[in-house]
């Protein structure tokens, strides 16, 4: 089980968190383009590299925050 | 034959504590400290089981947990490792995989047919015709290995615990003990886990000097308070960031306990496992590994035989020769593999459980009579935990075993025989250095290198020139592996899966290196080129009981639960909540609400208190409908969608003040909606000034429903004007109910009747509930449960999120067209709803009434249609009940667009395969579609 570096509570086991997904930004919902919106909904890049993700500390401080995770080594570090 | 020896230095049996047990129905005696197998060996038993596929008689091989031939049934517990499990008074031990008995095993006929049972036999033979699969299964299951599982509930207790340590040491041999002592001495909190019942590893069956060293190590371990020792346990797996699963076995009344360990650093010190030699007859009872012989003599004072031949290639084999001689065994020949000695065949004889080796044939062709043949041909490195930490072990052509590849995560160190060779002092020194380094790295110190252990040359001994067993658990011979390679299964991972070698109970502990060596030989390659299979967790089996642990499922009750229990409520599990489903007669509860007044406990309803100047903006973003113009004291129904336009939740939200709202959610959606709101406020709109507080359990909630509900409420409320013209439908008021201030009254109605939902401070919930029942006694009040409410909401055609919708139901499909305000610039899910409306091709939720009013189609029934000669699914029933009010069956369901018009008649396929007709209704509501009753 990963240790997730919560910016408020420190490193805690990932069972305390909910993984939200890639920290992608929300397209403009008033004039949406289907490709763009569906990429936001469903398409998660899966490159063998660092990725920025959103996690939610549901059994702790209840904050949403970003971390960086390496998709090969599973190393996790705080997002800048 | 065999028997018990006189006292041995370091023996681990207690001769003052004799234990009686039965084996295969016969009474036997052993001592405390005996394993099942050691006691039986002392009693002259040499056959403990029949092998998996060919039903060959099998005896002791390794005398450890991983011994493949000693799996037995103990009482109602199957698959007990008989060479590991300690004896207990009164144990009833039975052989497994022998039918009808160990003596006369009918299935041993498989041996005769052995040449037909090569690798892949079952795959190839029982594939066609498919219609015979059930018959094959019945026959083959009788031949399947394994013990008998009781159909009674387990009486054993299981448990789980957590441990947070600086250093976890896996393996309690000399290096592991030294590492644990050094780490604890450096101030680290240490957990030391040993597979066997005692610490010490090979020192336990070592020389006088080694026993004295072990005593010193024991004293040092006992003197350290920050060092916890788990014996008869195992580090079963290592996961991200040193999350370890540790199993503690048989701790008093607890059969197994799973310890979830977070360790800063791990020291892997499992030692080495002795490897069997592959030759014709290597699985005959009485063919033992040198370490097994030493264990029998030294730990349990058991004479393993009378006339022994020993094939030795290392010091361990030489030590076994000395031990045998000291035990009075006639060692008739020592075959030294280091100077070219070899053995090509062992032949057994004797009947039933006394069958054992009679004669061995040497490489020179010479035959020697014996009843014990001992091999010492090398080692397997159990690198599981290193593999799980990212390492890829490398084969050493010098040591002729795998060594750590140096790729493990820096927080995982290896020591002891796994890491290299050397004298006992060198191993202990390396263990100490590893323990100190583990403690330093646990304290976030910089990693420094530990001087490596030397690697000592060992001759390459895997297979003789004859074929024999490679995997004793799965009955895979070297011949099978050669044949598999010839069939094209030439990679190690393929041959493993095709032959099932290393996939049995031993999980590669004994057979991996031999498998690799035989395959390499068959392919004409080196072992380095062939590589090895990946070791996976668990290192040793874990019971399902330990994984499940003791049940700690939290449940929630409303403050009115004592009343429900006293009045015969039938409990309904709804998420975390236990709620009254009904009080005996849900139909009567419905009729009473429709004619008098009823009261239902709706405490699980999600309630969120929202405050701040930007709440209306938030509501506009969350809900599909408009919120800007909601007046103070007003209530509005709203539907929320996720970003894919799928209905997420619904409920009513009321405005209590200029900047104060209360939102209600579905009972099951309370947690989800709260997290959903926090997500929007924290990530998309941190600039909005909104404070959200979940108050679900701060209030007890109850609904008064029925024509007499206003009259009832008037008897309990003095400070709120209840007149229909001043407290209208879809309004909320704050006031005092039954003397309790700070209550909310919502005039809303899920049941379709005039009704008031009361949210009262939780501590007064039972008081207000009982006050309502007392005040309503002469109005015919009666409590109703979830089932009556579900019937009434279906009569009114209200859908339930999650019941009538699923993970694909977008808002327009449930008939919310007039509610969805696409003209809003933004709200969650808006783009998908724009496109859904444009497409227009979605199934619609409609009210349905079966033509036969007595027929209630089960929820989930498909609605079908014949199109071009094919039956197609064009919808489904999502809710169905017999309506006590209308005295007919009523449904909600989805139908394709072309059927979603009033008076369309659809075909519903019932579970029994028959079809019934149902009529599509004009509205969702089957009863009072205009809402005259609830607006009254």
Short mmCIF file of N, CA, C and O in Angstrom, two decimals, chain A residues 1-4 12-14 18 20 24-26 28-34 37-38 40-42 54 56 58 62-65 73-74 76, chain B residues 162 239-243 262 621 643-644 671 674-680 682-685 824-832 834-835 839:
data_model
loop_
_atom_site.label_atom_id
_atom_site.label_comp_id
_atom_site.label_asym_id
_atom_site.label_seq_id
_atom_site.Cartn_x
_atom_site.Cartn_y
_atom_site.Cartn_z
N UNK A 1 0.85 -1.19 0.00
CA UNK A 1 0.00 0.00 0.00
C UNK A 1 0.89 1.25 0.00
O UNK A 1 1.76 1.38 0.83
N UNK A 2 0.62 2.11 -0.94
CA UNK A 2 1.40 3.33 -1.09
C UNK A 2 1.30 4.20 0.15
O UNK A 2 0.27 4.23 0.82
N UNK A 3 2.36 4.94 0.40
CA UNK A 3 2.28 6.04 1.36
C UNK A 3 2.03 7.30 0.55
O UNK A 3 2.78 7.60 -0.38
N UNK A 4 0.96 8.02 0.87
CA UNK A 4 0.62 9.23 0.12
C UNK A 4 1.00 10.44 0.98
O UNK A 4 0.58 10.52 2.14
N UNK A 12 0.59 9.07 4.80
CA UNK A 12 -0.42 8.16 5.35
C UNK A 12 -0.68 7.07 4.31
O UNK A 12 -0.52 7.28 3.12
N UNK A 13 -1.15 5.90 4.78
CA UNK A 13 -1.45 4.79 3.87
C UNK A 13 -2.54 5.16 2.89
O UNK A 13 -3.49 5.88 3.23
N UNK A 14 -2.42 4.66 1.66
CA UNK A 14 -3.35 5.08 0.60
C UNK A 14 -4.78 4.62 0.88
O UNK A 14 -5.72 5.15 0.29
N UNK A 18 -9.02 8.64 -1.34
CA UNK A 18 -9.67 8.25 -2.57
C UNK A 18 -8.84 8.81 -3.71
O UNK A 18 -8.47 9.98 -3.70
N UNK A 20 -8.61 10.29 -7.13
CA UNK A 20 -9.60 11.02 -7.93
C UNK A 20 -9.30 10.87 -9.41
O UNK A 20 -10.20 10.62 -10.21
N UNK A 24 -6.21 16.81 -14.44
CA UNK A 24 -6.42 17.57 -15.67
C UNK A 24 -7.37 18.72 -15.36
O UNK A 24 -8.16 18.65 -14.44
N UNK A 25 -7.31 19.76 -16.18
CA UNK A 25 -8.18 20.91 -15.90
C UNK A 25 -9.48 20.77 -16.69
O UNK A 25 -9.52 20.19 -17.77
N UNK A 26 -10.55 21.32 -16.13
CA UNK A 26 -11.89 21.16 -16.69
C UNK A 26 -12.08 22.10 -17.88
O UNK A 26 -11.87 23.31 -17.76
N UNK A 28 -14.07 24.38 -20.73
CA UNK A 28 -15.19 25.31 -20.60
C UNK A 28 -16.50 24.56 -20.92
O UNK A 28 -16.71 24.12 -22.04
N UNK A 29 -17.39 24.47 -19.91
CA UNK A 29 -18.61 23.69 -20.08
C UNK A 29 -19.69 24.46 -20.82
O UNK A 29 -20.71 23.89 -21.19
N UNK A 30 -19.48 25.77 -21.03
CA UNK A 30 -20.53 26.55 -21.72
C UNK A 30 -20.42 26.40 -23.23
O UNK A 30 -21.42 26.56 -23.94
N UNK A 31 -19.24 26.11 -23.73
CA UNK A 31 -19.06 25.92 -25.18
C UNK A 31 -18.18 24.69 -25.40
O UNK A 31 -17.04 24.80 -25.84
N UNK A 32 -18.68 23.54 -25.05
CA UNK A 32 -17.82 22.36 -25.05
C UNK A 32 -17.60 21.78 -26.43
O UNK A 32 -18.46 21.87 -27.30
N UNK A 33 -16.42 21.20 -26.65
CA UNK A 33 -16.16 20.43 -27.86
C UNK A 33 -16.14 18.96 -27.43
O UNK A 33 -15.47 18.62 -26.45
N UNK A 34 -16.89 18.10 -28.14
CA UNK A 34 -17.00 16.70 -27.69
C UNK A 34 -15.65 16.03 -27.45
O UNK A 34 -15.47 15.37 -26.42
N UNK A 37 -14.06 17.40 -24.27
CA UNK A 37 -14.79 17.05 -23.06
C UNK A 37 -14.62 15.57 -22.72
O UNK A 37 -14.41 15.19 -21.58
N UNK A 38 -14.67 14.73 -23.74
CA UNK A 38 -14.55 13.29 -23.47
C UNK A 38 -13.13 12.89 -23.12
O UNK A 38 -12.92 11.95 -22.36
N UNK A 40 -11.34 14.79 -21.32
CA UNK A 40 -11.34 15.18 -19.90
C UNK A 40 -12.01 14.12 -19.04
O UNK A 40 -11.56 13.77 -17.95
N UNK A 41 -13.12 13.54 -19.56
CA UNK A 41 -13.86 12.55 -18.78
C UNK A 41 -13.14 11.21 -18.71
O UNK A 41 -13.07 10.59 -17.64
N UNK A 42 -12.66 10.74 -19.83
CA UNK A 42 -12.28 9.33 -19.91
C UNK A 42 -10.80 9.07 -20.22
O UNK A 42 -10.29 8.02 -19.85
N UNK A 54 -4.78 13.87 -8.60
CA UNK A 54 -5.54 14.42 -7.49
C UNK A 54 -5.93 13.28 -6.55
O UNK A 54 -6.39 12.23 -7.00
N UNK A 56 -7.82 12.51 -2.54
CA UNK A 56 -8.71 13.10 -1.53
C UNK A 56 -8.53 12.34 -0.22
O UNK A 56 -8.66 11.12 -0.19
N UNK A 58 -9.96 11.18 2.49
CA UNK A 58 -11.33 11.04 3.02
C UNK A 58 -11.34 10.61 4.48
O UNK A 58 -12.28 10.93 5.20
N UNK A 62 -9.80 15.60 4.82
CA UNK A 62 -10.84 15.84 3.82
C UNK A 62 -10.44 16.96 2.84
O UNK A 62 -11.26 17.74 2.40
N UNK A 63 -9.16 16.98 2.52
CA UNK A 63 -8.70 17.94 1.52
C UNK A 63 -8.40 17.21 0.21
O UNK A 63 -7.90 16.08 0.21
N UNK A 64 -8.71 17.87 -0.88
CA UNK A 64 -8.25 17.44 -2.21
C UNK A 64 -6.90 18.08 -2.45
O UNK A 64 -6.71 19.26 -2.12
N UNK A 65 -5.96 17.31 -2.98
CA UNK A 65 -4.65 17.89 -3.24
C UNK A 65 -3.97 17.10 -4.36
O UNK A 65 -4.43 16.02 -4.75
N UNK A 73 7.86 3.26 -11.18
CA UNK A 73 8.36 2.86 -9.86
C UNK A 73 7.30 3.01 -8.79
O UNK A 73 7.46 2.51 -7.69
N UNK A 74 6.19 3.69 -9.08
CA UNK A 74 5.14 3.99 -8.11
C UNK A 74 5.63 4.93 -7.00
O UNK A 74 4.99 5.05 -5.97
N UNK A 76 5.98 8.22 -5.05
CA UNK A 76 5.02 9.33 -4.92
C UNK A 76 5.72 10.48 -4.23
O UNK A 76 6.47 10.29 -3.27
N UNK B 162 -2.26 -4.15 13.36
CA UNK B 162 -1.30 -3.32 12.64
C UNK B 162 -0.02 -3.22 13.45
O UNK B 162 -0.05 -3.31 14.68
N UNK B 239 4.84 -5.01 -0.19
CA UNK B 239 4.16 -4.17 -1.16
C UNK B 239 4.75 -2.76 -1.08
O UNK B 239 5.72 -2.52 -0.36
N UNK B 240 4.13 -1.81 -1.81
CA UNK B 240 4.69 -0.47 -1.93
C UNK B 240 5.04 0.13 -0.57
O UNK B 240 4.27 0.01 0.38
N UNK B 241 6.15 0.81 -0.52
CA UNK B 241 6.59 1.53 0.67
C UNK B 241 6.67 0.62 1.89
O UNK B 241 6.27 1.01 3.00
N UNK B 242 7.15 -0.61 1.67
CA UNK B 242 7.36 -1.57 2.76
C UNK B 242 6.11 -1.82 3.59
O UNK B 242 6.14 -1.82 4.81
N UNK B 243 5.00 -2.00 2.92
CA UNK B 243 3.77 -2.48 3.54
C UNK B 243 3.86 -4.01 3.49
O UNK B 243 3.93 -4.59 2.41
N UNK B 262 3.81 -1.68 8.61
CA UNK B 262 4.51 -0.65 7.83
C UNK B 262 5.90 -0.53 8.45
O UNK B 262 6.02 -0.14 9.60
N UNK B 621 -24.38 25.29 -9.87
CA UNK B 621 -23.36 24.45 -10.48
C UNK B 621 -23.65 22.96 -10.26
O UNK B 621 -23.44 22.13 -11.14
N UNK B 643 -20.21 14.61 -14.20
CA UNK B 643 -19.72 15.31 -15.39
C UNK B 643 -20.03 14.56 -16.69
O UNK B 643 -19.94 15.12 -17.77
N UNK B 644 -20.41 13.27 -16.57
CA UNK B 644 -20.81 12.54 -17.77
C UNK B 644 -22.33 12.61 -17.98
O UNK B 644 -22.88 11.88 -18.80
N UNK B 671 -22.74 10.62 1.66
CA UNK B 671 -21.29 10.76 1.69
C UNK B 671 -20.74 11.21 0.36
O UNK B 671 -19.89 12.10 0.29
N UNK B 674 -21.43 14.94 -0.33
CA UNK B 674 -20.56 15.80 0.47
C UNK B 674 -19.18 15.89 -0.18
O UNK B 674 -18.63 16.97 -0.36
N UNK B 675 -18.60 14.74 -0.55
CA UNK B 675 -17.27 14.75 -1.17
C UNK B 675 -17.29 15.46 -2.53
O UNK B 675 -16.33 16.14 -2.91
N UNK B 676 -18.40 15.32 -3.23
CA UNK B 676 -18.58 15.97 -4.54
C UNK B 676 -18.57 17.49 -4.36
O UNK B 676 -17.92 18.21 -5.09
N UNK B 677 -19.27 17.97 -3.34
CA UNK B 677 -19.32 19.41 -3.09
C UNK B 677 -17.94 19.92 -2.68
O UNK B 677 -17.47 20.95 -3.17
N UNK B 678 -17.28 19.16 -1.79
CA UNK B 678 -15.94 19.59 -1.37
C UNK B 678 -14.99 19.67 -2.56
O UNK B 678 -14.16 20.58 -2.65
N UNK B 679 -15.14 18.73 -3.49
CA UNK B 679 -14.28 18.73 -4.67
C UNK B 679 -14.46 20.03 -5.46
O UNK B 679 -13.49 20.70 -5.81
N UNK B 680 -15.73 20.41 -5.70
CA UNK B 680 -15.96 21.64 -6.46
C UNK B 680 -15.43 22.86 -5.71
O UNK B 680 -14.80 23.74 -6.30
N UNK B 682 -13.07 22.99 -3.41
CA UNK B 682 -11.63 23.04 -3.17
C UNK B 682 -10.81 23.14 -4.45
O UNK B 682 -9.73 23.74 -4.44
N UNK B 683 -11.32 22.52 -5.54
CA UNK B 683 -10.47 22.47 -6.73
C UNK B 683 -10.89 23.45 -7.82
O UNK B 683 -10.06 24.06 -8.46
N UNK B 684 -12.20 23.61 -8.05
CA UNK B 684 -12.63 24.46 -9.17
C UNK B 684 -12.95 25.88 -8.72
O UNK B 684 -12.76 26.83 -9.48
N UNK B 685 -13.51 26.00 -7.51
CA UNK B 685 -13.94 27.35 -7.08
C UNK B 685 -13.51 27.65 -5.65
O UNK B 685 -14.34 27.93 -4.78
N UNK B 824 -28.36 27.61 -18.61
CA UNK B 824 -27.33 27.98 -17.64
C UNK B 824 -25.97 27.79 -18.30
O UNK B 824 -25.73 26.79 -18.97
N UNK B 825 -25.06 28.75 -18.11
CA UNK B 825 -23.74 28.69 -18.75
C UNK B 825 -22.98 27.44 -18.35
O UNK B 825 -22.28 26.84 -19.14
N UNK B 826 -23.14 27.07 -17.09
CA UNK B 826 -22.32 25.95 -16.60
C UNK B 826 -23.06 25.25 -15.48
O UNK B 826 -23.67 25.89 -14.63
N UNK B 827 -23.04 23.95 -15.52
CA UNK B 827 -23.36 23.13 -14.35
C UNK B 827 -22.77 21.74 -14.60
O UNK B 827 -22.45 21.41 -15.76
N UNK B 828 -22.60 20.98 -13.54
CA UNK B 828 -21.93 19.68 -13.67
C UNK B 828 -22.69 18.80 -14.64
O UNK B 828 -23.89 18.59 -14.49
N UNK B 829 -22.01 18.34 -15.67
CA UNK B 829 -22.61 17.44 -16.64
C UNK B 829 -23.30 18.13 -17.80
O UNK B 829 -23.82 17.47 -18.69
N UNK B 830 -23.29 19.46 -17.84
CA UNK B 830 -24.03 20.18 -18.87
C UNK B 830 -23.70 19.76 -20.30
O UNK B 830 -24.62 19.48 -21.09
N UNK B 831 -22.41 19.66 -20.66
CA UNK B 831 -22.12 19.33 -22.07
C UNK B 831 -22.76 18.01 -22.51
O UNK B 831 -23.37 17.95 -23.59
N UNK B 832 -22.67 17.00 -21.67
CA UNK B 832 -23.23 15.70 -22.08
C UNK B 832 -24.74 15.79 -22.22
O UNK B 832 -25.33 15.11 -23.07
N UNK B 834 -26.43 18.46 -23.15
CA UNK B 834 -26.69 19.15 -24.42
C UNK B 834 -26.71 18.13 -25.55
O UNK B 834 -27.62 18.09 -26.39
N UNK B 835 -25.69 17.25 -25.51
CA UNK B 835 -25.59 16.27 -26.61
C UNK B 835 -26.65 15.18 -26.47
O UNK B 835 -27.13 14.66 -27.47
N UNK B 839 -29.20 14.19 -29.48
CA UNK B 839 -29.32 12.83 -30.01
C UNK B 839 -30.75 12.33 -29.94
O UNK B 839 -31.29 11.79 -30.91
#
